[in-house]
Coordinates of C-alpha atoms in Angstrom, one line a residue:
X1 CA -11.5 21.9 -14.4
X2 CA -12.8 23.4 -17.6
X3 CA -10.0 26.0 -18.4
X4 CA -8.8 23.7 -21.3
X5 CA -12.2 23.2 -22.9
X6 CA -14.0 25.3 -25.5
X7 CA -17.4 24.3 -24.3
X8 CA -19.6 27.1 -22.9
X9 CA -20.5 25.4 -19.6
X10 CA -23.5 26.5 -17.7
X11 CA -24.2 26.1 -14.0
X12 CA -26.6 23.5 -12.7
X13 CA -30.0 25.3 -12.2
X14 CA -33.4 25.8 -13.5
X15 CA -32.3 28.5 -15.9
X16 CA -30.3 26.0 -18.0
X17 CA -33.2 23.6 -18.2
X18 CA -35.6 26.5 -19.1
X19 CA -33.3 27.5 -21.9
X20 CA -33.1 24.0 -23.2
X21 CA -36.9 23.8 -23.2
X22 CA -37.2 27.2 -25.0
X23 CA -34.6 26.1 -27.7
X24 CA -36.0 22.6 -27.9
X25 CA -32.6 20.9 -27.4
X26 CA -31.3 18.4 -24.9
X27 CA -29.0 19.2 -22.0
X28 CA -25.5 17.7 -21.9
X29 CA -24.7 17.1 -18.3
X30 CA -21.0 16.6 -17.5
X31 CA -20.4 15.1 -14.0
X32 CA -16.8 15.7 -12.9
X33 CA -14.6 15.9 -9.8
X34 CA -11.5 18.0 -9.1
X35 CA -9.6 14.8 -8.1
X36 CA -10.6 12.9 -11.3
X37 CA -7.8 12.4 -13.7
X38 CA -10.0 11.0 -16.4
X39 CA -12.2 14.1 -16.1
X40 CA -9.2 16.4 -16.8
X41 CA -8.1 14.1 -19.6
X42 CA -11.6 14.3 -21.3
X43 CA -11.4 18.1 -21.0
X44 CA -8.0 18.1 -22.8
X45 CA -8.8 15.4 -25.4
X46 CA -12.5 15.9 -26.2
X47 CA -14.0 19.1 -25.0
X48 CA -11.1 21.1 -26.2
X49 CA -11.6 19.9 -29.8
X50 CA -13.1 22.9 -31.6
X51 CA -15.7 21.1 -33.8
X52 CA -16.9 19.0 -30.9
X53 CA -17.2 22.1 -28.7
X54 CA -19.0 24.0 -31.4
X55 CA -21.4 21.1 -32.0
X56 CA -22.2 21.0 -28.2
X57 CA -22.6 24.7 -27.9
X58 CA -24.9 24.9 -30.9
X59 CA -27.1 21.9 -30.4
X60 CA -27.2 21.3 -26.6
X61 CA -27.3 23.2 -23.4
X62 CA -24.0 22.1 -21.7
X63 CA -24.0 21.9 -17.9
X64 CA -21.0 21.1 -15.7
X65 CA -21.5 19.7 -12.2
X66 CA -18.8 19.1 -9.6
X67 CA -20.1 15.9 -7.9
X68 CA -18.6 16.7 -4.5
X69 CA -20.5 20.0 -4.4
X70 CA -23.8 18.6 -5.8
X71 CA -24.3 15.2 -4.3
X72 CA -27.9 14.9 -5.1
X73 CA -27.2 15.5 -8.8
X74 CA -24.4 12.9 -8.6
X75 CA -26.6 10.3 -7.1
X76 CA -29.3 10.7 -9.7
X77 CA -27.3 10.9 -12.8
X78 CA -24.0 9.0 -12.1
X79 CA -23.3 6.6 -15.0
X80 CA -21.0 4.3 -12.9
X81 CA -18.1 6.6 -12.4
X82 CA -16.5 9.9 -13.4
X83 CA -16.6 11.6 -15.7
X84 CA -20.2 10.8 -16.4
X85 CA -21.6 12.2 -19.7
X86 CA -25.4 12.3 -19.5
X87 CA -27.9 13.6 -22.1
X88 CA -31.1 14.9 -20.6
X89 CA -34.5 16.1 -21.9
X90 CA -35.4 19.6 -20.6
X91 CA -37.5 18.0 -17.9
X92 CA -34.4 16.4 -16.4
X93 CA -35.2 12.8 -17.6
X94 CA -32.3 10.7 -19.1
X95 CA -32.0 10.2 -22.8
X96 CA -28.8 8.3 -22.6
X97 CA -25.4 8.4 -20.8
X98 CA -21.9 7.2 -20.8
X99 CA -18.6 7.6 -18.9
X100 CA -15.4 8.8 -20.5
X101 CA -15.8 9.6 -24.2
X102 CA -12.8 10.3 -26.5
X103 CA -13.2 12.5 -29.6
X104 CA -14.5 9.8 -31.9
X105 CA -16.8 8.3 -29.3
X106 CA -18.2 11.8 -28.5
X107 CA -18.9 12.6 -32.2
X108 CA -20.8 9.4 -32.6
X109 CA -22.9 10.0 -29.4
X110 CA -23.6 13.6 -30.3
X111 CA -25.0 12.4 -33.7
X112 CA -27.0 9.6 -32.1
X113 CA -28.5 11.9 -29.5
X114 CA -29.4 14.5 -32.0
X115 CA -31.1 12.0 -34.2
X116 CA -32.9 10.5 -31.2
X117 CA -34.1 13.9 -30.2
X118 CA -35.3 14.9 -33.7
X119 CA -37.3 11.7 -34.1
X120 CA -38.6 11.0 -30.6
X121 CA -38.1 14.1 -28.5
X122 CA -38.9 13.8 -24.9
X123 CA -40.6 10.5 -25.5
X124 CA -37.1 8.9 -25.6
X125 CA -36.3 10.0 -22.1
X126 CA -36.7 7.9 -19.0
X127 CA -36.4 8.0 -15.2
X128 CA -33.6 5.9 -13.9
X129 CA -34.7 2.7 -12.1
X130 CA -33.6 3.7 -8.5
X131 CA -35.9 6.7 -8.8
X132 CA -39.0 4.8 -9.8
X133 CA -38.7 1.6 -7.8
X134 CA -41.1 0.9 -4.9
X135 CA -40.0 1.0 -1.3
X136 CA -37.5 -1.8 -0.5
X137 CA -38.9 -5.0 1.0
X138 CA -39.2 -4.9 4.8
X139 CA -38.5 -7.8 7.1
X140 CA -37.5 -8.9 10.5
X141 CA -34.1 -8.4 12.1
X142 CA -32.6 -11.8 13.0
X143 CA -29.2 -13.2 13.7
X144 CA -29.2 -14.6 10.1
X145 CA -28.3 -11.2 8.9
X146 CA -24.9 -11.2 10.6
X147 CA -24.3 -14.9 9.7
X148 CA -25.2 -14.2 6.1
X149 CA -22.9 -11.2 5.7
X150 CA -20.0 -13.2 7.2
X151 CA -20.8 -15.9 4.8
X152 CA -20.8 -13.4 1.9
X153 CA -17.5 -12.0 3.0
X154 CA -16.0 -15.5 3.2
X155 CA -17.3 -16.4 -0.3
X156 CA -15.9 -13.3 -1.9
X157 CA -12.6 -13.2 0.0
X158 CA -9.6 -13.2 -2.2
X159 CA -7.3 -15.8 -0.6
X160 CA -4.4 -14.8 -2.8
X161 CA -4.4 -11.0 -2.8
X162 CA -6.5 -10.2 0.2
X163 CA -9.6 -8.0 0.3
X164 CA -13.0 -9.0 -1.3
X165 CA -14.0 -9.5 -4.9
X166 CA -11.9 -9.6 -8.0
X167 CA -11.6 -6.1 -9.5
X168 CA -11.6 -3.2 -8.9
X169 CA -10.2 -3.5 -5.3
X170 CA -11.5 -0.9 -2.9
X171 CA -10.4 -0.7 0.8
X172 CA -14.0 -1.2 2.2
X173 CA -13.4 0.1 5.7
X174 CA -16.9 -1.0 6.9
X175 CA -16.2 -4.6 5.8
X176 CA -12.8 -4.5 7.4
X177 CA -14.3 -3.5 10.7
X178 CA -17.2 -6.1 10.5
X179 CA -14.7 -8.9 9.8
X180 CA -12.3 -7.7 12.5
X181 CA -14.7 -8.9 15.2
X182 CA -16.0 -12.0 13.5
X183 CA -13.1 -13.5 11.4
X184 CA -9.9 -11.8 12.5
X185 CA -7.6 -13.7 10.3
X186 CA -9.5 -12.8 7.1
X187 CA -9.8 -9.2 8.3
X188 CA -6.2 -8.7 9.2
X189 CA -5.0 -10.2 5.9
X190 CA -7.2 -7.7 4.1
X191 CA -5.9 -4.9 6.3
X192 CA -2.4 -5.9 5.3
X193 CA -3.4 -5.8 1.6
X194 CA -4.9 -2.4 1.9
X195 CA -1.9 -1.0 3.9
X196 CA 0.7 -2.6 1.5
X197 CA -1.0 -1.5 -1.7
X198 CA -2.9 1.7 -1.1
X199 CA -1.0 3.6 1.6
X200 CA 1.3 6.3 0.2
X201 CA 4.5 5.4 2.0
X202 CA 6.1 8.8 1.2
X203 CA 3.4 11.4 2.0
X204 CA 1.0 9.3 4.0
X205 CA -2.7 8.9 3.3
X206 CA -4.5 6.2 1.3
X207 CA -5.1 6.1 -2.4
X208 CA -8.6 5.6 -3.5
X209 CA -8.6 2.1 -5.1
X210 CA -6.8 -0.3 -7.4
X211 CA -8.2 -1.3 -10.8
X212 CA -6.9 -4.9 -10.8
X213 CA -7.4 -8.0 -8.6
X214 CA -3.7 -8.0 -7.5
X215 CA -4.0 -4.4 -6.3
X216 CA -2.1 -3.0 -9.3
X217 CA -3.4 -0.1 -11.3
X218 CA -3.6 2.1 -8.2
X219 CA -5.7 5.2 -8.7
X220 CA -3.8 7.8 -6.8
X221 CA -6.3 10.4 -5.8
X222 CA -6.8 10.8 -2.1
X223 CA -10.2 11.7 -0.7
X224 CA -10.9 13.0 2.8
X225 CA -14.0 10.8 3.3
X226 CA -12.2 7.5 2.6
X227 CA -9.1 8.5 4.5
X228 CA -11.1 9.5 7.6
X229 CA -12.9 6.1 7.5
X230 CA -9.6 4.3 7.1
X231 CA -8.1 6.1 10.1
X232 CA -11.0 4.8 12.1
X233 CA -10.7 1.3 10.7
X234 CA -6.9 1.0 11.3
X235 CA -7.2 2.4 14.7
X236 CA -9.8 -0.3 15.5
X237 CA -7.4 -2.9 14.2
X238 CA -4.8 -1.6 16.6
X239 CA -7.3 -1.8 19.4
X240 CA -7.9 -5.5 18.7
X241 CA -4.2 -6.4 18.1
X242 CA -2.1 -3.9 19.9
X243 CA 0.3 -4.1 16.9
X244 CA 2.0 -1.0 15.6
X245 CA 1.7 -2.4 12.0
X246 CA -2.0 -1.2 12.2
X247 CA -1.4 1.9 14.3
X248 CA 1.3 3.3 11.9
X249 CA -0.9 3.5 8.8
X250 CA -3.5 5.4 10.8
X251 CA -0.7 7.7 12.2
X252 CA 0.7 8.3 8.7
X253 CA -2.7 9.1 7.4
X254 CA -3.4 11.6 10.2
X255 CA -0.1 13.3 9.3
X256 CA -1.4 13.6 5.7
X257 CA -4.8 14.9 6.9
X258 CA -3.3 17.5 9.3
X259 CA -0.7 18.8 6.8
X260 CA -1.6 18.4 3.1
X261 CA -5.4 18.3 3.6
X262 CA -5.6 20.9 6.4
X263 CA -7.3 24.1 5.5
X264 CA -6.0 26.5 8.1
X265 CA -8.2 29.3 6.9
X266 CA -11.3 27.3 7.6
X267 CA -9.9 25.4 10.6
X268 CA -11.1 22.1 9.0
X269 CA -10.1 19.5 6.5
X270 CA -10.0 20.1 2.7
X271 CA -11.8 17.8 0.4
X272 CA -9.2 15.9 -1.7
X273 CA -5.9 15.8 -3.4
X274 CA -5.6 15.0 -7.1
X275 CA -3.3 12.1 -8.3
X276 CA -0.6 14.3 -9.8
X277 CA 2.0 13.1 -12.2
X278 CA 2.2 9.3 -12.4
X279 CA 6.0 9.5 -12.9
X280 CA 6.4 11.3 -9.6
X281 CA 5.3 8.3 -7.6
X282 CA 8.2 6.2 -8.9
X283 CA 10.9 8.8 -7.9
X284 CA 13.1 8.3 -4.9
X285 CA 12.5 10.3 -1.7
X286 CA 14.9 13.1 -2.7
X287 CA 13.5 13.7 -6.2
X288 CA 10.0 13.3 -5.0
X289 CA 10.5 16.1 -2.4
X290 CA 11.5 18.4 -5.3
X291 CA 8.5 17.4 -7.5
X292 CA 5.4 19.6 -7.6
X293 CA 2.7 18.7 -5.1
X294 CA -0.5 17.4 -6.7
X295 CA -3.3 20.1 -6.4
X296 CA -5.6 20.1 -3.4
X297 CA -9.3 20.9 -3.5
X298 CA -9.6 23.2 -0.5
X299 CA -13.4 22.9 -0.3
X300 CA -14.7 22.1 3.2
X301 CA -17.6 19.7 3.3
X302 CA -19.6 18.7 6.4
X303 CA -19.9 15.0 5.7
X304 CA -16.3 14.2 5.0
X305 CA -15.1 16.4 7.9
X306 CA -17.5 14.3 10.1
X307 CA -15.8 11.1 9.0
X308 CA -12.3 12.6 9.6
X309 CA -13.3 13.9 13.1
X310 CA -14.7 10.4 14.0
X311 CA -11.5 8.7 12.7
X312 CA -9.1 11.0 14.6
X313 CA -11.1 10.8 17.8
X314 CA -11.2 7.0 17.6
X315 CA -7.4 7.0 17.2
X316 CA -7.0 9.4 20.1
X317 CA -9.2 7.2 22.3
X318 CA -6.7 4.4 21.9
X319 CA -3.4 6.2 21.8
X320 CA -3.8 9.6 23.6
X321 CA -2.2 11.1 20.5
X322 CA -2.4 14.9 21.1
X323 CA -2.1 15.8 17.4
X324 CA -5.2 13.7 16.6
X325 CA -7.2 15.2 19.5
X326 CA -6.1 18.8 18.7
X327 CA -7.1 18.8 15.0
X328 CA -10.2 16.8 15.7
X329 CA -11.3 19.5 18.2
X330 CA -10.6 22.3 15.8
X331 CA -12.6 20.6 12.9
X332 CA -15.3 19.8 15.4
X333 CA -15.6 23.4 16.4
X334 CA -15.9 24.4 12.7
X335 CA -18.6 21.8 12.2
X336 CA -20.6 22.9 15.2
X337 CA -20.2 26.6 14.9
X338 CA -20.0 27.2 11.2
X339 CA -21.7 24.3 9.5
X340 CA -24.5 23.3 11.9
X341 CA -27.7 25.5 12.1
X342 CA -30.8 24.2 13.8
X343 CA -29.5 20.7 13.6
X344 CA -28.9 20.8 9.9
X345 CA -25.4 20.4 8.6
X346 CA -24.8 22.8 5.7
X347 CA -23.1 20.8 2.9
X348 CA -20.1 23.1 2.3
X349 CA -18.4 25.9 4.1
X350 CA -18.0 29.3 2.4
X351 CA -20.1 28.3 -0.5
X352 CA -23.7 29.1 -1.4
X353 CA -26.0 27.2 1.0
X354 CA -28.6 25.3 -1.0
X355 CA -32.1 26.1 0.3
X356 CA -35.6 24.7 -0.1
X357 CA -38.5 26.6 -1.7
X358 CA -39.5 27.5 1.9
X359 CA -36.1 29.0 2.6
X360 CA -34.9 26.3 4.9
X361 CA -31.3 24.9 4.6
X362 CA -31.3 21.7 2.5
X363 CA -30.9 18.7 4.8
X364 CA -29.0 15.8 3.3
X365 CA -29.0 12.4 5.0
X366 CA -25.4 11.5 4.4
X367 CA -24.2 14.8 6.0
X368 CA -26.5 14.3 8.9
X369 CA -25.4 10.7 9.5
X370 CA -21.7 11.6 9.4
X371 CA -22.2 14.7 11.6
X372 CA -24.1 12.6 14.1
X373 CA -21.3 10.0 14.2
X374 CA -18.7 12.7 14.8
X375 CA -20.8 14.2 17.6
X376 CA -21.5 11.0 19.4
X377 CA -17.9 10.0 19.2
X378 CA -16.9 13.3 20.6
X379 CA -19.4 12.9 23.4
X380 CA -18.0 9.5 24.3
X381 CA -14.3 10.5 24.1
X382 CA -14.0 14.2 24.7
X383 CA -16.8 16.3 26.0
X384 CA -20.4 15.3 26.9
X385 CA -21.8 18.7 25.9
X386 CA -21.5 17.5 22.2
X387 CA -24.7 15.5 23.0
X388 CA -26.7 18.7 22.7
X389 CA -25.7 19.1 19.1
X390 CA -26.0 15.4 18.4
X391 CA -29.6 15.4 19.7
X392 CA -30.3 18.5 17.6
X393 CA -28.9 16.7 14.4
X394 CA -31.0 13.6 15.1
X395 CA -34.2 15.5 15.7
X396 CA -33.8 17.7 12.6
X397 CA -33.2 14.6 10.5
X398 CA -36.2 12.8 11.9
X399 CA -38.4 15.9 11.3
X400 CA -37.2 16.6 7.7
X401 CA -36.2 13.3 6.2
X402 CA -38.1 10.6 8.0
X403 CA -40.6 9.0 5.5
X404 CA -42.5 5.8 6.3
X405 CA -40.1 3.9 8.5
X406 CA -36.8 5.1 7.1
X407 CA -35.1 8.2 5.7
X408 CA -35.0 10.0 2.3
X409 CA -31.7 11.4 1.0
X410 CA -33.0 14.9 1.0
X411 CA -36.1 17.1 0.3
X412 CA -38.4 16.1 -2.6
X413 CA -37.7 19.2 -4.6
X414 CA -35.1 20.7 -6.8
X415 CA -34.0 21.0 -10.5
X416 CA -34.3 18.0 -12.8
X417 CA -34.8 14.7 -11.1
X418 CA -33.8 16.1 -7.7
X419 CA -37.5 16.4 -7.0
X420 CA -37.6 12.6 -6.9
X421 CA -36.2 11.5 -3.5
X422 CA -33.9 8.5 -3.1
X423 CA -33.9 6.1 -0.1
X424 CA -30.2 5.3 0.1
X425 CA -29.3 2.2 2.0
X426 CA -25.8 3.2 3.0
X427 CA -26.8 6.5 4.5
X428 CA -29.8 5.0 6.2
X429 CA -27.6 2.3 7.8
X430 CA -24.9 4.9 8.9
X431 CA -27.6 7.1 10.5
X432 CA -29.3 4.1 12.2
X433 CA -26.0 2.9 13.6
X434 CA -25.3 6.3 15.1
X435 CA -28.8 6.5 16.5
X436 CA -28.0 3.3 18.5
X437 CA -25.0 5.2 20.1
X438 CA -27.2 8.2 20.7
X439 CA -29.8 6.1 22.4
X440 CA -27.2 4.8 24.9
X441 CA -25.5 8.1 25.5
X442 CA -28.8 10.0 26.1
X443 CA -30.8 7.2 27.7
X444 CA -33.6 7.9 25.2
X445 CA -34.9 4.7 23.8
X446 CA -36.8 6.5 21.1
X447 CA -33.7 6.7 19.0
X448 CA -33.1 3.0 19.3
X449 CA -36.7 2.5 18.0
X450 CA -36.0 4.7 15.0
X451 CA -32.8 2.7 14.3
X452 CA -34.8 -0.6 14.5
X453 CA -37.5 0.6 12.1
X454 CA -35.0 1.9 9.7
X455 CA -33.1 -1.4 9.5
X456 CA -36.3 -3.4 9.3
X457 CA -37.3 -1.4 6.3
X458 CA -34.5 -3.0 4.3
X459 CA -34.3 -6.4 6.0
X460 CA -36.3 -8.2 3.4
X461 CA -33.4 -7.7 0.9
X462 CA -30.5 -8.2 3.4
X463 CA -29.5 -11.5 1.9
X464 CA -28.6 -9.7 -1.3
X465 CA -26.5 -6.9 0.3
X466 CA -22.9 -6.9 -0.9
X467 CA -19.8 -6.6 1.2
X468 CA -19.8 -2.8 0.8
X469 CA -22.9 -2.7 2.9
X470 CA -21.3 -4.8 5.7
X471 CA -22.3 -2.1 8.2
X472 CA -25.9 -3.1 7.9
X473 CA -25.0 -6.4 9.5
X474 CA -22.9 -4.6 12.2
X475 CA -25.8 -2.3 13.1
X476 CA -28.4 -5.2 13.1
X477 CA -26.1 -7.2 15.4
X478 CA -25.7 -4.2 17.8
X479 CA -29.4 -3.7 17.9
X480 CA -30.4 -7.3 18.4
X481 CA -27.8 -8.1 21.1
X482 CA -27.4 -4.7 22.5
X483 CA -24.0 -3.1 22.3
X484 CA -21.6 -3.5 25.1
X485 CA -22.0 -0.4 27.2
X486 CA -19.4 0.8 29.7
X487 CA -20.6 3.6 32.1
X488 CA -18.0 5.6 33.8
X489 CA -18.7 8.0 36.7
X490 CA -15.8 10.1 35.9
X491 CA -14.9 12.8 33.3
X492 CA -13.4 12.0 29.9
X493 CA -9.8 12.8 31.1
X494 CA -9.8 10.3 33.9
X495 CA -7.7 7.1 33.9
X496 CA -10.8 5.0 34.3
X497 CA -12.5 6.5 31.3
X498 CA -9.4 6.2 29.2
X499 CA -9.2 2.5 30.2
X500 CA -12.8 2.0 29.3
X501 CA -12.2 3.3 25.7
X502 CA -9.4 0.7 25.2
X503 CA -11.1 -2.3 26.6
X504 CA -13.2 -4.9 24.7
X505 CA -14.1 -4.4 21.0
X506 CA -14.7 -1.3 18.8
X507 CA -18.5 -1.7 18.7
X508 CA -19.0 -0.8 22.3
X509 CA -20.3 2.5 23.7
X510 CA -18.5 4.3 26.5
X511 CA -20.7 6.8 28.5
X512 CA -18.6 9.3 30.6
X513 CA -19.9 11.3 33.5
X514 CA -22.6 8.6 34.2
X515 CA -24.8 10.0 37.0
X516 CA -26.2 6.6 38.2
X517 CA -23.0 5.3 39.7
X518 CA -20.8 6.3 42.6
X519 CA -18.2 8.8 41.6
X520 CA -14.9 7.2 40.5
X521 CA -16.5 3.8 39.5
X522 CA -17.5 2.2 36.3
X523 CA -19.6 -0.8 35.2
X524 CA -20.3 -2.8 32.1
X525 CA -23.7 -3.7 30.6
X526 CA -24.9 -5.9 27.8
X527 CA -28.7 -6.2 27.4
X528 CA -30.0 -7.4 30.7
X529 CA -26.6 -8.3 32.1
X530 CA -25.0 -5.7 34.4
X531 CA -21.7 -6.0 36.2
X532 CA -20.7 -5.0 39.6
X533 CA -19.0 -1.6 39.9
X534 CA -15.3 -1.4 39.3
X535 CA -12.8 1.2 40.7
X536 CA -9.7 0.4 38.7
X537 CA -9.0 -0.4 35.1
X538 CA -8.0 -4.0 36.0
X539 CA -11.3 -4.5 37.9
X540 CA -13.2 -3.0 35.0
X541 CA -11.6 -5.5 32.6
X542 CA -12.7 -8.3 34.8
X543 CA -16.2 -6.9 35.0
X544 CA -16.5 -6.6 31.3
X545 CA -15.9 -10.3 30.9
X546 CA -18.7 -11.1 33.2
X547 CA -21.3 -9.5 30.9
X548 CA -19.7 -11.0 27.7
X549 CA -19.2 -14.6 28.8

């Protein structure tokens, strides 16, 4: 990333902040990503300029952070996108910040910050609002949450271009899946827009987002986490419609994940692919095949691999696709054997594992939530012994991150503002939703209670949640009504189990190897409603309707 700059970048750590304190100068924090074109551009245009680099090296302590490798730093100092250019006091508080800065803009900001520091010093620094706000308003879970989110999606739906909101346009897989069950026409038109505008027709995989309302200005980086989530979303659209137009984008994306983003040395998925040359995307197939491949960040991260595993197993459940199953199993083995220890998912493979002051592996809520989703999906579709690790992940998260009635993003310690914990809504919702599945699969209602308390912690503000938090309404609905549960007294390879996976909607939970039924039978449950046993897929389909009607 920084081979074109003249700035003497330091690593994130206490030493850099101690040096800034000793020299009585601010820290210049540069948040970047390997896939970020604007980050590379700022290196070439701004940080490579000799006088700017000399100014930074002489008057600041420059620190460079890869946001994928340091998510807690990202979440505390992000200025709304990458690159983020943040000036800090030596105690980690924020003096000021910006996004991309060209040479002229950087000169002005450097002068301004130097003047600010000379006149006010640390008194000019502040703690960002999310780190000093009180706990979110709690409330009661009611059916109004689901109704309100559907109304919000309807109000922000783009009738002309599809998707939600004006600009920029993100694919929003959680919103797609929420709408899929509640307003299929709106959902499918948005799926169509995402597939038509963000899918790479040549190499497969989805681009990250589009800058404009009509889906133009496509930003062509491809990230594992968004692609894993979109495989799951398009697979679920295929489940609901049976149409290949939704199966094929998932299939093409799996091809991209298992080729371009497959790290064979690690037996897992790599992190991302950079956009590459804009001109290459306009070439015909022959010329594009001869063009250089955009670079791939081969880092292996637990959270994004969890999303990919969940997506591939969801696709396999509906299609019996052997490639999806095979690669999901390999990545799952790496997750369980190399990244999990005592229920804690190490953030990255083959990189220094961040540890607490007590020597424990740092536990991050997002990684835990995504690992738990991968393991519960595996237990439902592939192998019930994944439940042991799923339970271990849940228990470690509850022990280390549960605070009040919800969960913190990580330990309340670290350099800079990392000692101030966040209570992220999206990660809390993802973890609660997976706890609902775990409660069904294990029969332990304690996990359902943790899910309920977590969702209630945020319920007082639920009417203000945007469409990007649609999963909150999904989880609340599943908790209030109880998910559809299909218990199958057969192993995951049986025809009856495979049929159960493909019946009804994507919010159900399938429990294989159920020990409270006669072997070779299955039944459906929803709350207090329980069907008679079924022996064949056709009978099971009929029984499901009796608990849904």
